[in-house]
């Protein structure tokens, strides 16, 4: 009897393995086509003076030229400044809004979720047009009217080096936080109510409960939003391209916009590929640092 059941079990095990490999194969093919192949192609192109009708192998010249390019370092500095000014503030605002929404009933929560998530599904171009209207340098521009109401003078917000970066940062602060708010709300709803009850018995204030219960319990969500937020900020392109075009005087040229210009304005695909890979390495190193110092005690 045992000699009959063993072959049946082996046959079932092989069938399960075959189906398992079949399902994995779909994901592997998608990964190979849309991730591995573009990365390998970008690396090959970065070693060439790329031309549609015959490229020339030039080794690491594109990497050397990039590292000696002052515009690349200026774009990288602009990107770092933009990331430092936007990501922490956006996380703070999203957490505060989620905490404010939490006490409401479910229908009211859904209403606010919809309101805050609406910009996420809206066209980025449409949002940029609205912000161009807000930053209108004429006196009838909305932001200029606010400044004038407080006794200030009209500014060319996007046309001056001193205010162009601030304008993009302000746009990020007041734009979409919908995804972050929903993730924080999910984290807040997952906190065990016994923590709050124990804190109330001990006489903890609202701020003490916030600091000792809410913030630690939301650390996994914060780490996720921090890593994805930094990656998104280092890849920012749309806002700089549509709002300022990188100007004035490259004050808002980000690395993403620089790569785009090299590839599709100057048709220097080899340089653009090299800069893309350098940016990917920088983002990977920053993500590893974040996981090492912020995520070392995070449990999922």
Tab-separated table of C-alpha atoms in Angstrom:
chain	number	residue	atom	x	y	z
A	1	UNK	CA	0.000	0.000	0.000
A	2	UNK	CA	2.788	2.348	0.933
A	3	UNK	CA	4.587	1.588	-2.343
A	4	UNK	CA	1.461	2.782	-4.272
A	5	UNK	CA	0.849	6.038	-2.326
A	6	UNK	CA	4.453	7.254	-2.627
A	7	UNK	CA	4.444	7.518	-6.476
A	8	UNK	CA	1.046	9.307	-6.278
A	9	UNK	CA	2.437	11.841	-3.780
A	10	UNK	CA	5.530	12.371	-5.947
A	11	UNK	CA	3.362	12.917	-9.041
A	12	UNK	CA	1.192	15.459	-7.163
A	13	UNK	CA	4.287	17.176	-5.830
A	14	UNK	CA	5.731	17.494	-9.340
A	15	UNK	CA	2.431	18.830	-10.650
A	16	UNK	CA	2.329	21.453	-7.874
A	17	UNK	CA	5.933	22.413	-8.601
A	18	UNK	CA	5.153	22.711	-12.316
A	19	UNK	CA	2.189	25.016	-11.622
A	20	UNK	CA	4.278	26.982	-9.157
A	21	UNK	CA	7.038	27.515	-11.726
A	22	UNK	CA	4.395	28.454	-14.316
A	23	UNK	CA	2.994	31.214	-12.111
A	24	UNK	CA	6.494	32.433	-11.194
A	25	UNK	CA	7.451	32.417	-14.865
A	26	UNK	CA	4.843	35.103	-15.634
A	27	UNK	CA	6.366	37.435	-13.042
A	28	UNK	CA	9.902	36.579	-14.176
A	29	UNK	CA	9.093	37.328	-17.819
A	30	UNK	CA	7.523	40.668	-16.833
A	31	UNK	CA	10.578	41.483	-14.665
A	32	UNK	CA	12.983	40.528	-17.462
A	33	UNK	CA	11.111	42.576	-20.092
A	34	UNK	CA	10.322	45.729	-18.125
A	35	UNK	CA	13.115	45.923	-15.516
A	36	UNK	CA	16.180	43.793	-16.268
A	37	UNK	CA	16.286	44.414	-20.033
A	38	UNK	CA	15.973	48.256	-19.776
A	39	UNK	CA	18.691	48.360	-17.077
A	40	UNK	CA	21.085	46.199	-19.112
A	41	UNK	CA	20.320	48.219	-22.257
A	42	UNK	CA	20.921	51.490	-20.387
A	43	UNK	CA	24.290	50.176	-19.155
A	44	UNK	CA	25.320	49.149	-22.694
A	45	UNK	CA	24.210	52.523	-24.108
A	46	UNK	CA	26.087	54.364	-21.348
A	47	UNK	CA	29.333	52.864	-22.667
A	48	UNK	CA	28.702	54.168	-26.165
A	49	UNK	CA	28.447	57.345	-28.142
A	50	UNK	CA	24.977	56.271	-29.128
A	51	UNK	CA	23.769	56.844	-32.676
A	52	UNK	CA	20.749	55.242	-34.369
A	53	UNK	CA	22.856	54.144	-37.371
A	54	UNK	CA	25.976	52.878	-35.656
A	55	UNK	CA	27.185	53.554	-32.121
A	56	UNK	CA	30.802	53.875	-31.035
A	57	UNK	CA	32.185	52.197	-27.919
A	58	UNK	CA	33.832	54.825	-25.693
A	59	UNK	CA	34.125	52.956	-22.381
A	60	UNK	CA	33.502	54.977	-19.222
A	61	UNK	CA	33.806	58.398	-20.902
A	62	UNK	CA	30.131	59.227	-20.318
A	63	UNK	CA	30.531	58.528	-16.585
A	64	UNK	CA	33.749	60.582	-16.391
A	65	UNK	CA	32.169	63.476	-18.288
A	66	UNK	CA	29.127	63.365	-16.016
A	67	UNK	CA	31.228	63.465	-12.848
A	68	UNK	CA	33.146	66.480	-14.242
A	69	UNK	CA	29.974	68.260	-15.347
A	70	UNK	CA	29.169	71.195	-13.028
A	71	UNK	CA	25.555	71.214	-14.248
A	72	UNK	CA	25.103	67.612	-13.070
A	73	UNK	CA	26.305	68.506	-9.569
A	74	UNK	CA	24.085	71.603	-9.523
A	75	UNK	CA	21.099	69.480	-10.583
A	76	UNK	CA	21.976	66.911	-7.899
A	77	UNK	CA	22.216	69.669	-5.267
A	78	UNK	CA	18.830	71.066	-6.372
A	79	UNK	CA	17.346	67.577	-6.129
A	80	UNK	CA	18.743	67.036	-2.623
A	81	UNK	CA	17.452	70.449	-1.463
A	82	UNK	CA	14.023	69.714	-2.933
A	83	UNK	CA	13.951	66.278	-1.233
A	84	UNK	CA	15.053	67.574	2.172
A	85	UNK	CA	12.486	70.389	2.097
A	86	UNK	CA	9.531	68.355	0.839
A	87	UNK	CA	9.635	64.760	2.127
A	88	UNK	CA	9.704	65.383	5.936
A	89	UNK	CA	7.109	68.160	5.732
A	90	UNK	CA	4.818	66.060	3.532
A	91	UNK	CA	5.060	63.131	5.966
A	92	UNK	CA	4.261	65.424	8.907
A	93	UNK	CA	1.272	67.019	7.146
A	94	UNK	CA	-0.097	63.623	6.073
A	95	UNK	CA	0.159	62.225	9.606
A	96	UNK	CA	-1.508	65.296	11.141
A	97	UNK	CA	-4.378	65.226	8.620
A	98	UNK	CA	-4.868	61.473	9.186
A	99	UNK	CA	-5.017	62.012	12.970
A	100	UNK	CA	-7.552	64.824	12.486
A	101	UNK	CA	-9.744	62.655	10.235
A	102	UNK	CA	-9.623	59.562	12.487
A	103	UNK	CA	-12.260	60.636	15.102
A	104	UNK	CA	-14.949	61.189	12.440
A	105	UNK	CA	-17.538	58.592	11.499
A	106	UNK	CA	-16.828	56.216	8.630
A	107	UNK	CA	-18.853	58.189	6.045
A	108	UNK	CA	-17.160	61.446	6.995
A	109	UNK	CA	-13.770	59.727	6.849
A	110	UNK	CA	-14.607	58.467	3.345
A	111	UNK	CA	-15.592	61.996	2.308
A	112	UNK	CA	-12.254	63.444	3.434
A	113	UNK	CA	-10.360	60.508	1.902
A	114	UNK	CA	-12.032	61.255	-1.429
A	115	UNK	CA	-11.292	64.978	-1.178
A	116	UNK	CA	-7.614	64.464	-0.374
A	117	UNK	CA	-7.178	61.616	-2.882
A	118	UNK	CA	-8.747	63.530	-5.766
A	119	UNK	CA	-5.471	65.275	-6.815
A	120	UNK	CA	-3.776	61.838	-7.043
A	121	UNK	CA	-6.066	60.769	-9.884
A	122	UNK	CA	-6.082	64.213	-11.525
A	123	UNK	CA	-3.796	64.934	-14.441
A	124	UNK	CA	-0.413	66.315	-13.431
A	125	UNK	CA	-0.552	68.703	-16.369
A	126	UNK	CA	-3.929	70.048	-15.209
A	127	UNK	CA	-2.592	70.547	-11.683
A	128	UNK	CA	0.446	72.359	-13.062
A	129	UNK	CA	-1.810	74.700	-15.037
A	130	UNK	CA	-3.675	75.537	-11.817
A	131	UNK	CA	-0.404	76.231	-10.013
A	132	UNK	CA	0.828	78.388	-12.909
A	133	UNK	CA	-2.315	80.438	-12.365
A	134	UNK	CA	-1.589	80.654	-8.618
A	135	UNK	CA	2.022	81.743	-9.263
A	136	UNK	CA	1.013	84.247	-11.963
A	137	UNK	CA	3.594	87.078	-11.723
A	138	UNK	CA	0.969	89.738	-12.454
A	139	UNK	CA	-0.822	91.518	-9.636
A	140	UNK	CA	-3.984	89.459	-10.178
A	141	UNK	CA	-2.101	86.194	-9.459
A	142	UNK	CA	-3.647	84.462	-6.435
A	143	UNK	CA	-0.413	84.208	-4.438
A	144	UNK	CA	0.483	87.818	-5.253
A	145	UNK	CA	-2.962	88.933	-4.058
A	146	UNK	CA	-2.373	87.117	-0.748
A	147	UNK	CA	1.057	88.746	-0.409
A	148	UNK	CA	-0.373	92.174	-1.185
A	149	UNK	CA	-3.113	91.663	1.433
A	150	UNK	CA	-0.340	91.375	4.039
A	151	UNK	CA	1.432	94.474	2.731
A	152	UNK	CA	3.966	92.756	0.474
A	153	UNK	CA	4.737	93.398	-3.177
A	154	UNK	CA	4.070	91.218	-6.216
A	155	UNK	CA	6.742	88.663	-7.094
A	156	UNK	CA	7.735	86.785	-10.215
A	157	UNK	CA	7.662	83.528	-8.253
A	158	UNK	CA	8.786	81.162	-11.010
A	159	UNK	CA	10.982	83.663	-12.863
A	160	UNK	CA	13.459	84.547	-10.081
A	161	UNK	CA	16.256	82.259	-8.886
A	162	UNK	CA	15.526	83.240	-5.275
A	163	UNK	CA	11.891	82.105	-5.347
A	164	UNK	CA	11.661	79.456	-8.094
A	165	UNK	CA	12.759	76.514	-5.897
A	166	UNK	CA	10.561	77.735	-3.032
A	167	UNK	CA	7.620	77.802	-5.428
A	168	UNK	CA	8.142	74.145	-6.404
A	169	UNK	CA	8.529	73.191	-2.739
A	170	UNK	CA	5.324	75.075	-1.819
A	171	UNK	CA	3.547	73.281	-4.648
A	172	UNK	CA	4.673	69.923	-3.219
A	173	UNK	CA	3.590	70.881	0.328
A	174	UNK	CA	0.091	71.856	-0.754
A	175	UNK	CA	-0.448	69.233	-3.444
A	176	UNK	CA	-1.408	65.615	-3.208
A	177	UNK	CA	-1.116	63.829	0.143
A	178	UNK	CA	-3.960	61.406	-0.558
A	179	UNK	CA	-1.939	58.189	-0.688
A	180	UNK	CA	0.044	59.007	2.463
A	181	UNK	CA	-3.102	59.968	4.376
A	182	UNK	CA	-4.842	56.691	3.506
A	183	UNK	CA	-1.785	54.644	4.545
A	184	UNK	CA	-1.515	56.546	7.834
A	185	UNK	CA	-5.255	56.116	8.464
A	186	UNK	CA	-4.916	52.358	7.919
A	187	UNK	CA	-2.029	52.346	10.405
A	188	UNK	CA	-4.017	54.370	12.964
A	189	UNK	CA	-7.019	52.021	12.691
A	190	UNK	CA	-4.696	49.069	13.297
A	191	UNK	CA	-3.447	50.331	16.676
A	192	UNK	CA	-4.835	48.227	19.546
A	193	UNK	CA	-7.288	50.276	21.652
A	194	UNK	CA	-5.911	48.697	24.847
A	195	UNK	CA	-2.798	50.867	24.437
A	196	UNK	CA	-4.933	54.017	24.709
A	197	UNK	CA	-6.925	52.581	27.646
A	198	UNK	CA	-3.735	51.754	29.556
A	199	UNK	CA	-2.373	55.238	28.825
A	200	UNK	CA	-5.567	56.896	30.084
A	201	UNK	CA	-5.400	54.870	33.319
A	202	UNK	CA	-1.856	56.177	33.773
A	203	UNK	CA	-3.115	59.728	33.180
A	204	UNK	CA	-1.294	60.306	29.883
A	205	UNK	CA	-2.125	63.494	27.992
A	206	UNK	CA	-3.044	63.645	24.302
A	207	UNK	CA	0.496	64.601	23.305
A	208	UNK	CA	1.986	61.832	25.468
A	209	UNK	CA	-0.283	59.242	23.806
A	210	UNK	CA	0.640	60.692	20.443
A	211	UNK	CA	4.371	60.473	21.101
A	212	UNK	CA	4.538	57.150	22.971
A	213	UNK	CA	1.814	55.177	21.150
A	214	UNK	CA	0.885	56.649	17.777
A	215	UNK	CA	4.317	57.588	16.470
A	216	UNK	CA	6.006	54.221	17.336
A	217	UNK	CA	3.052	52.204	16.001
A	218	UNK	CA	3.116	54.173	12.747
A	219	UNK	CA	6.858	53.643	12.252
A	220	UNK	CA	6.453	50.892	9.588
A	221	UNK	CA	4.117	53.163	7.576
A	222	UNK	CA	6.469	56.109	8.080
A	223	UNK	CA	9.461	54.074	6.874
A	224	UNK	CA	7.582	52.972	3.770
A	225	UNK	CA	6.438	56.525	2.970
A	226	UNK	CA	9.894	57.922	3.714
A	227	UNK	CA	11.670	55.508	1.348
A	228	UNK	CA	9.130	55.877	-1.461
A	229	UNK	CA	8.948	59.644	-0.908
A	230	UNK	CA	12.720	60.069	-1.221
A	231	UNK	CA	12.794	57.887	-4.335
A	232	UNK	CA	9.961	59.918	-5.865
A	233	UNK	CA	11.632	63.231	-5.003
A	234	UNK	CA	14.955	62.165	-6.520
A	235	UNK	CA	13.079	61.231	-9.690
A	236	UNK	CA	10.999	64.431	-9.798
A	237	UNK	CA	10.643	65.669	-13.353
A	238	UNK	CA	7.132	66.775	-14.180
A	239	UNK	CA	6.873	69.772	-11.836
A	240	UNK	CA	10.230	71.248	-12.864
A	241	UNK	CA	9.588	70.613	-16.569
A	242	UNK	CA	6.089	72.086	-16.662
A	243	UNK	CA	6.485	74.909	-14.137
A	244	UNK	CA	9.941	76.355	-14.822
A	245	UNK	CA	11.651	74.232	-17.476
A	246	UNK	CA	14.605	74.049	-15.083
A	247	UNK	CA	15.156	77.798	-14.984
A	248	UNK	CA	15.902	80.473	-14.219
A	249	UNK	CA	19.664	79.926	-14.509
A	250	UNK	CA	19.146	76.180	-13.821
A	251	UNK	CA	17.946	77.026	-10.292
A	252	UNK	CA	15.262	74.319	-10.556
A	253	UNK	CA	17.015	71.851	-12.862
A	254	UNK	CA	16.626	68.454	-11.213
A	255	UNK	CA	18.568	65.343	-12.188
A	256	UNK	CA	15.485	63.839	-13.826
A	257	UNK	CA	15.021	66.931	-15.998
A	258	UNK	CA	18.747	66.972	-16.861
A	259	UNK	CA	18.557	63.330	-18.010
A	260	UNK	CA	15.478	64.132	-20.106
A	261	UNK	CA	17.191	67.126	-21.742
A	262	UNK	CA	20.332	65.149	-22.548
A	263	UNK	CA	18.295	62.332	-24.109
A	264	UNK	CA	15.494	64.099	-25.951
A	265	UNK	CA	16.742	67.674	-26.438
A	266	UNK	CA	20.438	67.120	-27.194
A	267	UNK	CA	20.041	63.435	-28.273
A	268	UNK	CA	23.026	62.473	-26.125
A	269	UNK	CA	21.598	59.120	-25.106
A	270	UNK	CA	24.907	57.738	-23.807
A	271	UNK	CA	25.326	60.612	-21.330
A	272	UNK	CA	21.677	60.352	-20.292
A	273	UNK	CA	22.008	56.591	-19.689
A	274	UNK	CA	25.144	57.109	-17.579
A	275	UNK	CA	23.404	59.799	-15.497
A	276	UNK	CA	20.378	57.520	-15.060
A	277	UNK	CA	22.525	54.715	-13.664
A	278	UNK	CA	24.435	57.089	-11.375
A	279	UNK	CA	21.080	58.378	-10.064
A	280	UNK	CA	19.895	54.781	-9.538
A	281	UNK	CA	23.013	54.002	-7.478
A	282	UNK	CA	22.536	57.168	-5.374
A	283	UNK	CA	18.888	56.281	-4.687
A	284	UNK	CA	19.825	52.682	-3.778
A	285	UNK	CA	22.508	53.854	-1.326
A	286	UNK	CA	20.120	56.336	0.329
A	287	UNK	CA	17.422	53.631	0.611
A	288	UNK	CA	19.906	51.255	2.272
A	289	UNK	CA	20.918	53.994	4.744
A	290	UNK	CA	17.254	54.641	5.560
A	291	UNK	CA	16.595	50.943	6.201
A	292	UNK	CA	19.736	50.653	8.339
A	293	UNK	CA	19.109	53.642	10.612
A	294	UNK	CA	15.318	54.070	10.526
A	295	UNK	CA	14.085	50.543	9.886
A	296	UNK	CA	16.353	48.526	12.187
A	297	UNK	CA	13.647	48.102	14.864
A	298	UNK	CA	10.638	48.073	12.546
A	299	UNK	CA	8.539	44.895	12.628
A	300	UNK	CA	6.082	43.981	9.878
